Amino acid sequence: MTIRIGTSGWSYDHWDGVLYRPGLPAAQRLARYVEAFDTVELNASFYRWPREQAFARWRERLPEGFTMSVKAPRGLTHARRLNRPEVWSERMTRCWHELRGRREALLVQLRPDAERDDARLAYFLGTLPDWLQVAVELRHPSWQTDAVFDLLARHGAAYCVVSGAQIPCVLRATARLVYVRLHGPDDRHLYAGSYSDDDLRWWADRVREWDAQGHDVVAYFNNDGGGHAVRNAWRLRELLHG
């Protein structure tokens, strides 16, 4: 099975001296990133969904064997709350097609106050083609039931396993792909702090278990401050391959 470790985003000024040499132009950051990792999660798409041409350019710039996950737009997940998703689903599908062999998963992160609504989630997932791998991050605790996990499994959608302040950490695999987001070890603030070696060894054991069960695993560190995401991703990969 395939295991990929990366970060959420790649272009941060405060990664100078960590991943990037000081003064490296922003336009050259992706080229440096792909030398260090084999997958990335695009988060800018949450704020402004890119055009099809941008996805085609990423396909051309990313090396063979490298994959990109893309976060669904907030216009769909936070403004519409998945209501009337057809226009967004069609647009995302067109763009996703352009990535071709570089695509990993479409990340659909629901609002923290979005309570369980099985019918709405099922309808949205039904608007997407079977070949499009989806991962769903469900932050409200009302979603944490076997019925919801079964719903995701029926649609081939991955339940997003999350490590982060005030978000339930539920270790469930509902699809071929296990999608993990690591928002930082701080129990009060998201995206803060650096995971300890003990934390990372624990996650390495979980990844090995999923791998042994026949799952592909992708994990993204989102604690970007101070370059923690980069260092934690490198260390987790080292623990897995050491």
Tab-separated table of C-alpha atoms in Angstrom:
chain	number	residue	atom	x	y	z
A	1	MET	CA	0.000	0.000	0.000
A	2	THR	CA	1.046	3.642	-0.439
A	3	ILE	CA	1.909	5.987	2.445
A	4	ARG	CA	2.418	9.685	1.766
A	5	ILE	CA	3.307	12.398	4.274
A	6	GLY	CA	3.143	16.124	3.510
A	7	THR	CA	1.893	19.494	4.687
A	8	SER	CA	-1.181	21.659	4.249
A	9	GLY	CA	0.047	24.316	1.856
A	10	TRP	CA	3.583	25.011	0.715
A	11	SER	CA	4.098	28.770	0.455
A	12	TYR	CA	4.777	30.345	3.841
A	13	ASP	CA	7.227	33.182	4.509
A	14	HIS	CA	8.082	31.731	7.912
A	15	TRP	CA	9.400	28.540	6.295
A	16	ASP	CA	12.474	30.453	5.167
A	17	GLY	CA	15.448	28.746	6.762
A	18	VAL	CA	13.399	25.588	7.377
A	19	LEU	CA	12.357	24.297	3.961
A	20	TYR	CA	13.418	27.242	1.814
A	21	ARG	CA	16.690	29.089	1.664
A	22	PRO	CA	16.225	32.668	2.906
A	23	GLY	CA	15.107	34.930	0.111
A	24	LEU	CA	13.883	32.169	-2.195
A	25	PRO	CA	11.274	33.766	-4.495
A	26	ALA	CA	7.719	32.611	-3.780
A	27	ALA	CA	7.391	31.403	-7.363
A	28	GLN	CA	10.150	28.843	-6.728
A	29	ARG	CA	8.756	27.419	-3.499
A	30	LEU	CA	6.699	24.656	-5.094
A	31	ALA	CA	9.731	23.387	-7.003
A	32	ARG	CA	11.635	23.158	-3.730
A	33	TYR	CA	8.683	21.560	-1.919
A	34	VAL	CA	8.407	18.679	-4.385
A	35	GLU	CA	12.085	17.896	-3.785
A	36	ALA	CA	11.277	17.303	-0.103
A	37	PHE	CA	7.807	15.668	-0.182
A	38	ASP	CA	5.621	13.520	-2.438
A	39	THR	CA	2.219	15.044	-1.628
A	40	VAL	CA	0.655	18.364	-0.646
A	41	GLU	CA	-2.744	19.641	0.433
A	42	LEU	CA	-3.885	22.804	-1.339
A	43	ASN	CA	-5.737	25.077	1.103
A	44	ALA	CA	-5.944	28.317	-0.894
A	45	SER	CA	-8.761	26.726	-2.905
A	46	PHE	CA	-10.983	27.034	0.178
A	47	TYR	CA	-10.902	30.825	-0.159
A	48	ARG	CA	-10.823	31.083	-3.936
A	49	TRP	CA	-11.371	28.102	-6.192
A	50	PRO	CA	-8.781	28.033	-9.008
A	51	ARG	CA	-9.617	27.878	-12.693
A	52	GLU	CA	-9.220	24.713	-14.735
A	53	GLN	CA	-6.049	26.140	-16.304
A	54	ALA	CA	-4.404	26.331	-12.874
A	55	PHE	CA	-5.018	22.621	-12.286
A	56	ALA	CA	-3.572	21.840	-15.710
A	57	ARG	CA	-0.464	23.877	-14.885
A	58	TRP	CA	-0.021	22.053	-11.585
A	59	ARG	CA	-0.266	18.742	-13.441
A	60	GLU	CA	2.558	19.890	-15.690
A	61	ARG	CA	4.720	21.240	-12.840
A	62	LEU	CA	4.349	18.337	-10.419
A	63	PRO	CA	6.639	15.345	-10.976
A	64	GLU	CA	5.386	11.850	-11.667
A	65	GLY	CA	4.543	10.088	-8.400
A	66	PHE	CA	3.621	13.333	-6.633
A	67	THR	CA	-0.014	13.860	-5.598
A	68	MET	CA	-2.101	16.872	-4.623
A	69	SER	CA	-5.171	17.002	-2.414
A	70	VAL	CA	-7.436	20.028	-2.794
A	71	LYS	CA	-9.726	21.624	-0.223
A	72	ALA	CA	-13.279	22.266	-1.392
A	73	PRO	CA	-14.415	25.913	-1.510
A	74	ARG	CA	-16.066	27.570	1.473
A	75	GLY	CA	-18.818	28.773	-0.844
A	76	LEU	CA	-19.991	25.158	-0.910
A	77	THR	CA	-19.102	23.950	2.576
A	78	HIS	CA	-19.589	27.035	4.737
A	79	ALA	CA	-21.943	29.365	2.856
A	80	ARG	CA	-24.257	26.808	1.263
A	81	ARG	CA	-23.574	24.104	3.867
A	82	LEU	CA	-23.706	21.571	0.998
A	83	ASN	CA	-27.165	22.763	-0.102
A	84	ARG	CA	-27.760	22.830	-3.872
A	85	PRO	CA	-24.251	21.534	-4.609
A	86	GLU	CA	-24.693	20.728	-8.305
A	87	VAL	CA	-22.943	23.785	-9.755
A	88	TRP	CA	-19.981	23.434	-7.412
A	89	SER	CA	-19.799	19.663	-7.904
A	90	GLU	CA	-19.680	20.051	-11.667
A	91	ARG	CA	-17.023	22.749	-11.475
A	92	MET	CA	-14.852	20.799	-9.052
A	93	THR	CA	-15.132	17.679	-11.196
A	94	ARG	CA	-13.954	19.538	-14.318
A	95	CYS	CA	-10.949	20.921	-12.463
A	96	TRP	CA	-10.180	17.621	-10.771
A	97	HIS	CA	-10.084	15.948	-14.169
A	98	GLU	CA	-7.238	18.286	-15.166
A	99	LEU	CA	-4.962	16.963	-12.398
A	100	ARG	CA	-5.204	13.419	-13.788
A	101	GLY	CA	-2.374	11.294	-12.393
A	102	ARG	CA	-1.396	13.936	-9.832
A	103	ARG	CA	-4.690	13.864	-7.878
A	104	GLU	CA	-5.018	12.471	-4.360
A	105	ALA	CA	-8.315	13.498	-2.707
A	106	LEU	CA	-10.849	16.312	-2.620
A	107	LEU	CA	-11.071	17.454	1.001
A	108	VAL	CA	-14.549	18.568	2.096
A	109	GLN	CA	-14.316	20.273	5.497
A	110	LEU	CA	-17.666	21.111	7.083
A	111	ARG	CA	-18.231	23.986	9.484
A	112	PRO	CA	-17.631	23.252	13.182
A	113	ASP	CA	-21.274	24.121	13.887
A	114	ALA	CA	-22.633	21.989	11.036
A	115	GLU	CA	-24.594	19.281	12.819
A	116	ARG	CA	-25.341	15.858	11.439
A	117	ASP	CA	-27.533	15.753	8.336
A	118	ASP	CA	-27.202	12.382	6.631
A	119	ALA	CA	-29.539	13.193	3.745
A	120	ARG	CA	-27.678	16.373	2.831
A	121	LEU	CA	-24.274	14.694	2.943
A	122	ALA	CA	-25.482	11.699	0.945
A	123	TYR	CA	-27.044	13.920	-1.715
A	124	PHE	CA	-23.829	15.911	-2.099
A	125	LEU	CA	-21.664	12.813	-2.374
A	126	GLY	CA	-24.070	11.455	-4.974
A	127	THR	CA	-23.399	14.459	-7.224
A	128	LEU	CA	-19.726	13.504	-7.581
A	129	PRO	CA	-18.378	10.862	-9.990
A	130	ASP	CA	-17.197	7.541	-8.578
A	131	TRP	CA	-13.623	8.117	-9.782
A	132	LEU	CA	-13.234	11.259	-7.648
A	133	GLN	CA	-11.798	10.325	-4.245
A	134	VAL	CA	-13.374	12.427	-1.498
A	135	ALA	CA	-12.342	12.882	2.135
A	136	VAL	CA	-14.828	14.490	4.520
A	137	GLU	CA	-13.770	16.331	7.679
A	138	LEU	CA	-16.706	16.333	10.117
A	139	ARG	CA	-15.907	18.584	13.053
A	140	HIS	CA	-19.223	18.552	14.928
A	141	PRO	CA	-19.429	15.574	17.346
A	142	SER	CA	-22.974	14.688	16.235
A	143	TRP	CA	-21.480	13.055	13.120
A	144	GLN	CA	-19.503	10.477	15.083
A	145	THR	CA	-21.835	7.499	14.656
A	146	ASP	CA	-21.656	4.168	12.865
A	147	ALA	CA	-24.535	5.208	10.581
A	148	VAL	CA	-22.474	8.111	9.246
A	149	PHE	CA	-19.372	5.977	8.811
A	150	ASP	CA	-21.488	3.462	6.881
A	151	LEU	CA	-22.860	6.291	4.702
A	152	LEU	CA	-19.339	7.389	3.822
A	153	ALA	CA	-18.327	3.805	3.067
A	154	ARG	CA	-21.276	3.330	0.696
A	155	HIS	CA	-20.095	6.339	-1.298
A	156	GLY	CA	-16.422	5.357	-1.171
A	157	ALA	CA	-15.651	8.551	0.775
A	158	ALA	CA	-12.831	8.668	3.299
A	159	TYR	CA	-13.587	9.796	6.831
A	160	CYS	CA	-10.978	12.428	7.669
A	161	VAL	CA	-9.096	11.439	10.823
A	162	VAL	CA	-8.215	14.627	12.704
A	163	SER	CA	-5.743	15.625	15.402
A	164	GLY	CA	-6.596	19.085	16.696
A	165	ALA	CA	-7.945	21.135	19.574
A	166	GLN	CA	-11.606	20.454	20.394
A	167	ILE	CA	-12.116	18.195	17.363
A	168	PRO	CA	-12.967	14.513	17.956
A	169	CYS	CA	-10.087	12.217	17.022
A	170	VAL	CA	-11.803	9.087	15.724
A	171	LEU	CA	-9.695	6.400	14.087
A	172	ARG	CA	-12.039	5.105	11.395
A	173	ALA	CA	-11.298	3.902	7.893
A	174	THR	CA	-14.297	4.116	5.545
A	175	ALA	CA	-12.560	3.884	2.158
A	176	ARG	CA	-9.467	2.544	0.459
A	177	LEU	CA	-7.765	5.809	1.432
A	178	VAL	CA	-7.222	6.902	5.023
A	179	TYR	CA	-6.893	10.695	5.106
A	180	VAL	CA	-5.269	12.254	8.190
A	181	ARG	CA	-5.030	15.954	9.085
A	182	LEU	CA	-2.738	16.977	11.938
A	183	HIS	CA	-3.682	20.461	13.087
A	184	GLY	CA	-1.217	20.603	15.982
A	185	PRO	CA	-0.920	19.133	19.496
A	186	ASP	CA	-2.137	22.223	21.407
A	187	ASP	CA	-5.383	21.311	23.214
A	188	ARG	CA	-6.678	24.913	23.173
A	189	HIS	CA	-5.703	26.315	19.763
A	190	LEU	CA	-5.708	24.823	16.289
A	191	TYR	CA	-2.593	24.970	14.112
A	192	ALA	CA	-0.338	25.541	17.129
A	193	GLY	CA	2.628	23.721	18.593
A	194	SER	CA	4.963	20.965	17.477
A	195	TYR	CA	4.265	17.254	17.945
A	196	SER	CA	6.632	15.480	20.307
A	197	ASP	CA	8.524	12.384	19.277
A	198	ASP	CA	6.166	10.308	21.434
A	199	ASP	CA	3.185	11.831	19.608
A	200	LEU	CA	4.719	11.064	16.246
A	201	ARG	CA	5.624	7.496	17.223
A	202	TRP	CA	1.974	6.972	18.198
A	203	TRP	CA	0.822	8.251	14.808
A	204	ALA	CA	3.434	6.127	13.050
A	205	ASP	CA	1.951	3.059	14.731
A	206	ARG	CA	-1.545	4.044	13.532
A	207	VAL	CA	-0.298	4.514	9.984
A	208	ARG	CA	1.368	1.096	10.047
A	209	GLU	CA	-1.868	-0.485	11.283
A	210	TRP	CA	-3.885	1.045	8.427
A	211	ASP	CA	-1.210	-0.005	5.973
A	212	ALA	CA	-1.308	-3.574	7.290
A	213	GLN	CA	-5.094	-3.571	6.818
A	214	GLY	CA	-4.651	-2.795	3.128
A	215	HIS	CA	-5.294	0.959	3.128
A	216	ASP	CA	-3.400	3.716	1.388
A	217	VAL	CA	-2.625	6.506	3.854
A	218	VAL	CA	-2.033	10.209	3.319
A	219	ALA	CA	-1.248	12.543	6.232
A	220	TYR	CA	-0.907	16.322	6.164
A	221	PHE	CA	0.520	18.509	8.922
A	222	ASN	CA	-1.281	21.845	9.284
A	223	ASN	CA	0.686	23.337	12.199
A	224	ASP	CA	2.645	25.574	9.841
A	225	GLY	CA	3.826	28.168	12.398
A	226	GLY	CA	7.580	28.204	12.920
A	227	GLY	CA	7.996	25.488	10.311
A	228	HIS	CA	6.606	22.875	12.712
A	229	ALA	CA	4.613	21.169	9.947
A	230	VAL	CA	7.734	20.627	7.869
A	231	ARG	CA	9.798	19.248	10.739
A	232	ASN	CA	6.959	17.028	11.992
A	233	ALA	CA	6.308	15.651	8.498
A	234	TRP	CA	9.983	14.847	8.029
A	235	ARG	CA	10.150	13.170	11.430
A	236	LEU	CA	7.013	11.070	10.910
A	237	ARG	CA	8.340	9.900	7.576
A	238	GLU	CA	11.662	9.049	9.212
A	239	LEU	CA	9.895	7.003	11.890
A	240	LEU	CA	7.900	5.123	9.277
A	241	HIS	CA	10.878	4.319	7.083
A	242	GLY	CA	13.576	4.058	9.719
